[in-house]
Coordinates of N, CA and C in Angstrom, one line a residue:
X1 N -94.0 41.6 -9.8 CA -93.8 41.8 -8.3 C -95.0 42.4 -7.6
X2 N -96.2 42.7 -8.2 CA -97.1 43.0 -7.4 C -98.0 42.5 -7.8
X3 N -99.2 42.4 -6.9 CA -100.3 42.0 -7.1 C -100.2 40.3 -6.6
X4 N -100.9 39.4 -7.3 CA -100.9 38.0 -6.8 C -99.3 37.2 -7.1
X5 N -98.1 38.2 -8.1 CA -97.1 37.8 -8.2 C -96.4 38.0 -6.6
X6 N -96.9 39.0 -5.8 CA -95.9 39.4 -4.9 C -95.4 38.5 -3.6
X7 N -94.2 38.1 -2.9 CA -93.8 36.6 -2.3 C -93.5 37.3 -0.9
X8 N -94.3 36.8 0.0 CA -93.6 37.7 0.9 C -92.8 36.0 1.6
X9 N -91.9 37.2 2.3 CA -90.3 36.2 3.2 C -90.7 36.4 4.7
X10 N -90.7 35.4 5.3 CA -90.6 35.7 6.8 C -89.6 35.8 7.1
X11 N -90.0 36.9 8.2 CA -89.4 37.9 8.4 C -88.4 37.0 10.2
X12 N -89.2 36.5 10.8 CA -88.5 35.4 11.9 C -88.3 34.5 11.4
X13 N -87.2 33.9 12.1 CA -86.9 32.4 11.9 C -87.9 31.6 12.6
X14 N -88.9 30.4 11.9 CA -89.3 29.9 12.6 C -88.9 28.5 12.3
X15 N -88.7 28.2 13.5 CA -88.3 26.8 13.8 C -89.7 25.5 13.7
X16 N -89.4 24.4 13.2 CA -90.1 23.4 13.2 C -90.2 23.0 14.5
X17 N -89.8 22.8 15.0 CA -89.5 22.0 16.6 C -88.7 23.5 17.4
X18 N -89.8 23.7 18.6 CA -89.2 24.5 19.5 C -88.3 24.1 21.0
X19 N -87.0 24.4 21.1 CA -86.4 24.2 22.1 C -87.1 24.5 24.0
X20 N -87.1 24.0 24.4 CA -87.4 24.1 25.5 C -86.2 24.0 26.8
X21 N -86.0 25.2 27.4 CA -84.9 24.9 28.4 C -85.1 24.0 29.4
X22 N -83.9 23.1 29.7 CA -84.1 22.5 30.9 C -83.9 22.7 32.4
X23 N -84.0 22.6 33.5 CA -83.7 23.5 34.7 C -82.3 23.0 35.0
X24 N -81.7 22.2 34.8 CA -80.1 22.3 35.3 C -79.6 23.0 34.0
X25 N -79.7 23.5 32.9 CA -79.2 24.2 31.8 C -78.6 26.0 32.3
X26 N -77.5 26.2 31.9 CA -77.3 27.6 32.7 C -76.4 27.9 31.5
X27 N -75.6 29.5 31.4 CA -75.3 30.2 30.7 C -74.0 30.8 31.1
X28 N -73.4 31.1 30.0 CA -72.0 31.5 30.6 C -71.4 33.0 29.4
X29 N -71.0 33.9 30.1 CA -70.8 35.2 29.0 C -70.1 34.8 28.2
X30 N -69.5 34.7 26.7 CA -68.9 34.5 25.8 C -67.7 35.6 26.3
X31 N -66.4 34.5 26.3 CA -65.4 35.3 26.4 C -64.5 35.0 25.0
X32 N -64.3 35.8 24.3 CA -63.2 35.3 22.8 C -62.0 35.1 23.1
X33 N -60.8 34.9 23.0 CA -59.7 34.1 23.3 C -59.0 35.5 22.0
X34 N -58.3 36.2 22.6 CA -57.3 36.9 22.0 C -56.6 36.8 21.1
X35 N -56.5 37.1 19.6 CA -55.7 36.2 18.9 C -54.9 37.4 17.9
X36 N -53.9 37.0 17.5 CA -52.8 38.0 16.4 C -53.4 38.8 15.6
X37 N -52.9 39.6 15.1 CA -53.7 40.6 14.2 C -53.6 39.8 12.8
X38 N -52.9 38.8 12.3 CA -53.3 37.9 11.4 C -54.1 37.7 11.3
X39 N -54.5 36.2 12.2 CA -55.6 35.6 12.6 C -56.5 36.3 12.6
X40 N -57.0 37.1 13.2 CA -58.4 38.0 13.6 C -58.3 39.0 12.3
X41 N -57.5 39.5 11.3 CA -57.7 39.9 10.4 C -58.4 39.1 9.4
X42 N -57.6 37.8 9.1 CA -58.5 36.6 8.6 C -59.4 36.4 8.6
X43 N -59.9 36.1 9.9 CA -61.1 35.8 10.2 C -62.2 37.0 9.9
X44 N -61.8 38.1 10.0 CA -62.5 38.9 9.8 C -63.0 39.2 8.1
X45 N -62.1 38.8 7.2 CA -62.0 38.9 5.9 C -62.9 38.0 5.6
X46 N -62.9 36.7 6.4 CA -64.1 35.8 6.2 C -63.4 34.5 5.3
X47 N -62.1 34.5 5.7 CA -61.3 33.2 4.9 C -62.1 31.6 5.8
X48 N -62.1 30.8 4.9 CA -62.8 29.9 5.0 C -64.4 29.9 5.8
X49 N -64.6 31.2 5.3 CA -66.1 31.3 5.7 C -66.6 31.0 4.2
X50 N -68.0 30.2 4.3 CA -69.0 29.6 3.5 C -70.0 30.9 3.1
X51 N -70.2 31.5 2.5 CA -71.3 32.5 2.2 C -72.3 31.7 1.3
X52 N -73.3 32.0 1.2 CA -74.8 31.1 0.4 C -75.5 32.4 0.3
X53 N -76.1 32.4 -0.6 CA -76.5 33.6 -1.5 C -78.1 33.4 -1.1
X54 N -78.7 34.7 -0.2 CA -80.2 34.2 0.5 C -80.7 35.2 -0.2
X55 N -82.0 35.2 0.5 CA -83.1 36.2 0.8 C -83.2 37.4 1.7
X56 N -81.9 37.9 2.0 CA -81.9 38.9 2.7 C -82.3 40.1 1.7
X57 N -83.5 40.9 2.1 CA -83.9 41.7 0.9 C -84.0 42.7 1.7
X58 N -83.9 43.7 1.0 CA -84.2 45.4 1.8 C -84.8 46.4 1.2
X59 N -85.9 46.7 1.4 CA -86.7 47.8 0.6 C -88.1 47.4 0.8
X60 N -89.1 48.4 0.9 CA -90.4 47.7 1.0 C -91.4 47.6 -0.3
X61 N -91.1 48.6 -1.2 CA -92.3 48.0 -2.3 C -91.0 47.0 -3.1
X62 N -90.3 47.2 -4.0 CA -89.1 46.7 -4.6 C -88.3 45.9 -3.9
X63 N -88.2 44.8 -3.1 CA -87.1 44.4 -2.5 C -85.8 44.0 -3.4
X64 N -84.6 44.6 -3.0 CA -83.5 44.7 -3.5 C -82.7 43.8 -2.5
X65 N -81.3 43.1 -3.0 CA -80.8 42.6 -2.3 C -79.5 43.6 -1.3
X66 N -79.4 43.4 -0.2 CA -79.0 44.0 0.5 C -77.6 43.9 0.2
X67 N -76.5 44.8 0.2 CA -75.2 44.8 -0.7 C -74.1 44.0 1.1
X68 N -73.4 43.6 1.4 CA -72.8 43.5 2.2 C -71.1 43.1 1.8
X69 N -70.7 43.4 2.3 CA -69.0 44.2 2.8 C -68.9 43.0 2.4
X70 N -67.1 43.0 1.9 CA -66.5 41.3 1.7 C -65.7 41.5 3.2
X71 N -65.2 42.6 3.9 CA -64.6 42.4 5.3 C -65.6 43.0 6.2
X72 N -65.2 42.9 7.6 CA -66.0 43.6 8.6 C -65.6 44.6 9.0
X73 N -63.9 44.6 8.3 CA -63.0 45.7 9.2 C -63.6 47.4 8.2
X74 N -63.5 48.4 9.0 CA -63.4 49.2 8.1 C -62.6 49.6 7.0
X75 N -62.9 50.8 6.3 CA -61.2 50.7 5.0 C -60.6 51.8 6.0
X76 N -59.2 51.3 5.9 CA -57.9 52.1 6.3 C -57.6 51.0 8.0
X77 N -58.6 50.3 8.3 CA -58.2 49.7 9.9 C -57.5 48.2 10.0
X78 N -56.6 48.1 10.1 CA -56.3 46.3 10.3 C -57.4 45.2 10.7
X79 N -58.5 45.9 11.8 CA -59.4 44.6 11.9 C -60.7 45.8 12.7
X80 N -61.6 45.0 12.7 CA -62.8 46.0 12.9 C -62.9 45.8 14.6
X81 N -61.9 44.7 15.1 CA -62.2 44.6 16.4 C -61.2 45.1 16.9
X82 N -60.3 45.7 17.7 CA -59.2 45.9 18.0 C -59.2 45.0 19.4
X83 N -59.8 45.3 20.1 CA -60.7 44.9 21.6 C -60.3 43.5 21.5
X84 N -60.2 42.6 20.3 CA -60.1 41.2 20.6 C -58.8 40.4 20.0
X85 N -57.7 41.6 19.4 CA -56.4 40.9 19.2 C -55.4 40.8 21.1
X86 N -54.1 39.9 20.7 CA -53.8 40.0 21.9 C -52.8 40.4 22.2
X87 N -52.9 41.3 23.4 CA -51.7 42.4 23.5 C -50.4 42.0 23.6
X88 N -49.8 40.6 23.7 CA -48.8 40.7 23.2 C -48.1 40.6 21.5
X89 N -49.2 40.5 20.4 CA -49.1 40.2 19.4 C -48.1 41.9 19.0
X90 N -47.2 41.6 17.7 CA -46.7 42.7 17.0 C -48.1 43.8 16.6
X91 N -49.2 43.2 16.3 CA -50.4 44.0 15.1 C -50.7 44.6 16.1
X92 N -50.8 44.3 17.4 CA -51.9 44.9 18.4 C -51.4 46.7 18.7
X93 N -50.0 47.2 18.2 CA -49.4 47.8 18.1 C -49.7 48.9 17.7
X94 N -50.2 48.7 16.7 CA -50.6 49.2 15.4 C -51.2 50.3 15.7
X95 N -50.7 51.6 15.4 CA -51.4 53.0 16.0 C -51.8 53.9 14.4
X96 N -53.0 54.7 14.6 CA -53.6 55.2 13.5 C -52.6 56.3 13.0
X97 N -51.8 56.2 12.2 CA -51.5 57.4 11.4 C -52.6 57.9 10.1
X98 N -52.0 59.2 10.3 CA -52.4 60.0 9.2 C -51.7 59.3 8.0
X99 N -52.3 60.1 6.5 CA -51.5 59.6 4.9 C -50.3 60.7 5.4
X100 N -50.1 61.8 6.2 CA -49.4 62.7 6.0 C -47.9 61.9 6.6
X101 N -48.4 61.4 7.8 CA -47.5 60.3 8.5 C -46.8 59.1 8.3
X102 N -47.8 58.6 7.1 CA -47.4 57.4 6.4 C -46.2 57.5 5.4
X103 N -46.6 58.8 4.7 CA -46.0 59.1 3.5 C -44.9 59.5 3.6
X104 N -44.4 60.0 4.9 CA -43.4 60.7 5.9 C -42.7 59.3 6.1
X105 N -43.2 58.8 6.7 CA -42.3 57.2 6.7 C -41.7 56.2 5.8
X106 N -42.8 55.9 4.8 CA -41.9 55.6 3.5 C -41.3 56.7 2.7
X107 N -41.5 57.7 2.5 CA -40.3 58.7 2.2 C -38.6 58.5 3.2
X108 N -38.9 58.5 4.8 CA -37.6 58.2 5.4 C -37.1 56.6 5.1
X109 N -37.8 55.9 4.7 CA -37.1 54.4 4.4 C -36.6 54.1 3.1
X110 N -37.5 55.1 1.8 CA -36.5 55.4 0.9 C -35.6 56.1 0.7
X111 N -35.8 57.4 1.4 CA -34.1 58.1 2.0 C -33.0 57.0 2.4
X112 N -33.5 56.5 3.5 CA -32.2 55.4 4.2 C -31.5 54.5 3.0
X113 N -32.7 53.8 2.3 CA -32.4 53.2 1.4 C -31.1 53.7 0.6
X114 N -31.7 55.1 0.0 CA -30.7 55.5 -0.9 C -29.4 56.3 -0.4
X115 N -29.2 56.3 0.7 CA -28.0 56.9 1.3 C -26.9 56.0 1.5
X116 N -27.7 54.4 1.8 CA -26.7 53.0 2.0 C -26.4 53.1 0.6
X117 N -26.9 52.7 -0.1 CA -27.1 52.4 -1.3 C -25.9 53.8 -1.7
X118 N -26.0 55.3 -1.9 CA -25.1 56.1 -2.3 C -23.5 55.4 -1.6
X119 N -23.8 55.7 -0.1 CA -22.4 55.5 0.7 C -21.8 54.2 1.2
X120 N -23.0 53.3 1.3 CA -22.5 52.1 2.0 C -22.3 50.6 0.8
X121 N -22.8 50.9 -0.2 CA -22.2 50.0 -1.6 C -20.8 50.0 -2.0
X122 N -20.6 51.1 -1.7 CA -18.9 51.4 -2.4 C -17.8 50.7 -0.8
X123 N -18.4 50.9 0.0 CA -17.5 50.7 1.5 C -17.5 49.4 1.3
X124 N -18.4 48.9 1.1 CA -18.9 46.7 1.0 C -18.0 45.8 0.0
X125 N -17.9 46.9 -1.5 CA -17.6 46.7 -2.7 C -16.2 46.8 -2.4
X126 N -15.6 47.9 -1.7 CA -14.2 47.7 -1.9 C -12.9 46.7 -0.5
X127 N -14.1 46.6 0.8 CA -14.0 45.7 1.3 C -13.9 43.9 1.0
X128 N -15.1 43.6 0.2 CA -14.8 42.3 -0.7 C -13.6 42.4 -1.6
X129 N -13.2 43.3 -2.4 CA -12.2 43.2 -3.0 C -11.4 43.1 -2.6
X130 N -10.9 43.9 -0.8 CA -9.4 43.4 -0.3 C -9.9 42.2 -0.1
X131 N -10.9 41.4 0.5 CA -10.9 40.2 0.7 C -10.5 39.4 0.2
X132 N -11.0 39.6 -1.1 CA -10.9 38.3 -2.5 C -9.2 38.3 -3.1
X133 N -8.5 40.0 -2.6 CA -7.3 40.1 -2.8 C -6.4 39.4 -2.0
X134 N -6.7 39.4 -0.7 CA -6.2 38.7 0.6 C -6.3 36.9 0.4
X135 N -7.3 36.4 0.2 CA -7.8 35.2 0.1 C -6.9 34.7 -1.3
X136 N -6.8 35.4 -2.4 CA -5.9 35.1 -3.8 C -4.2 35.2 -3.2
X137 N -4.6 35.8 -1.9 CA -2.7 35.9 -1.8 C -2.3 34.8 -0.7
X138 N -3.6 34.4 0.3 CA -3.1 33.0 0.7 C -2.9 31.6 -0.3
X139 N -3.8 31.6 -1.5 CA -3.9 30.8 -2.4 C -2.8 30.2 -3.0
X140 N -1.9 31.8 -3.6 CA -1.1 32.1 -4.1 C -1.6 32.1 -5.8
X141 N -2.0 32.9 -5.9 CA -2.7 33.3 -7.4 C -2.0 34.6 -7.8

């Protein structure tokens, strides 16, 4: 890597053929189109995106290759944009809890769980059985 082995990369894109603007040519701000916190999570994750393995190098005597994220979003956020889901989607909803608040909430949905589950199994259970008792006595069984 040094000396007459060393390769240097340009550093601009240079184009073979340079574009030239024309005078009726004009511009318009990019506006994104709003979409579900699915979708824009997706997209963000990079599903059916093409990645190709370059020369992005980083370092100046040793160039090393530069490590880059498999999502854009941060860890713990649904999507790294929030600004571009759309407000009437369910995800857009989505408000930061703490672990303390998380753990608080699936703790209460396993509670519920198990209180149907203690109280409301036996109410169901013995409900079906007058039924199936009722239904055998129109049969006549």
């Amino acid at each position: 890597m040094f000396g007459k082995h060393i390769t240097n990369l340009p550093i601009l894109k240079q184009d073979r053929y340079k574009d030239k603007s024309l005078p009726e040519s004009y511009a318009v701000p990019y506006k994104p189109v709003p979409l579900p916190l699915a979708d824009l999570a997706m997209k963000e994750a990079g599903y059916n995106r093409t990645r190709l393995a370059g020369q992005h190098l980083v370092g100046t005597m040793i160039p090393r290759v530069d490590p880059k994220a498999f999502t854009d979003a941060p860890a713990g956020e649904p999507t790294a944009r929030p600004d571009l889901l759309d407000k009437n989607s369910p995800g857009a909803k989505v408000s930061k809890d703490s672990n303390v608040v998380a753990y608080a909430k699936i703790g209460g949905i396993v509670a519920a769980a198990g209180a149907f589950t203690w109280f409301g199994v036996p109410v169901i259970t013995s409900y079906a059985g007058a039924g199936l008792g009722y239904v055998k006595g129109l049969v006549g069984m």
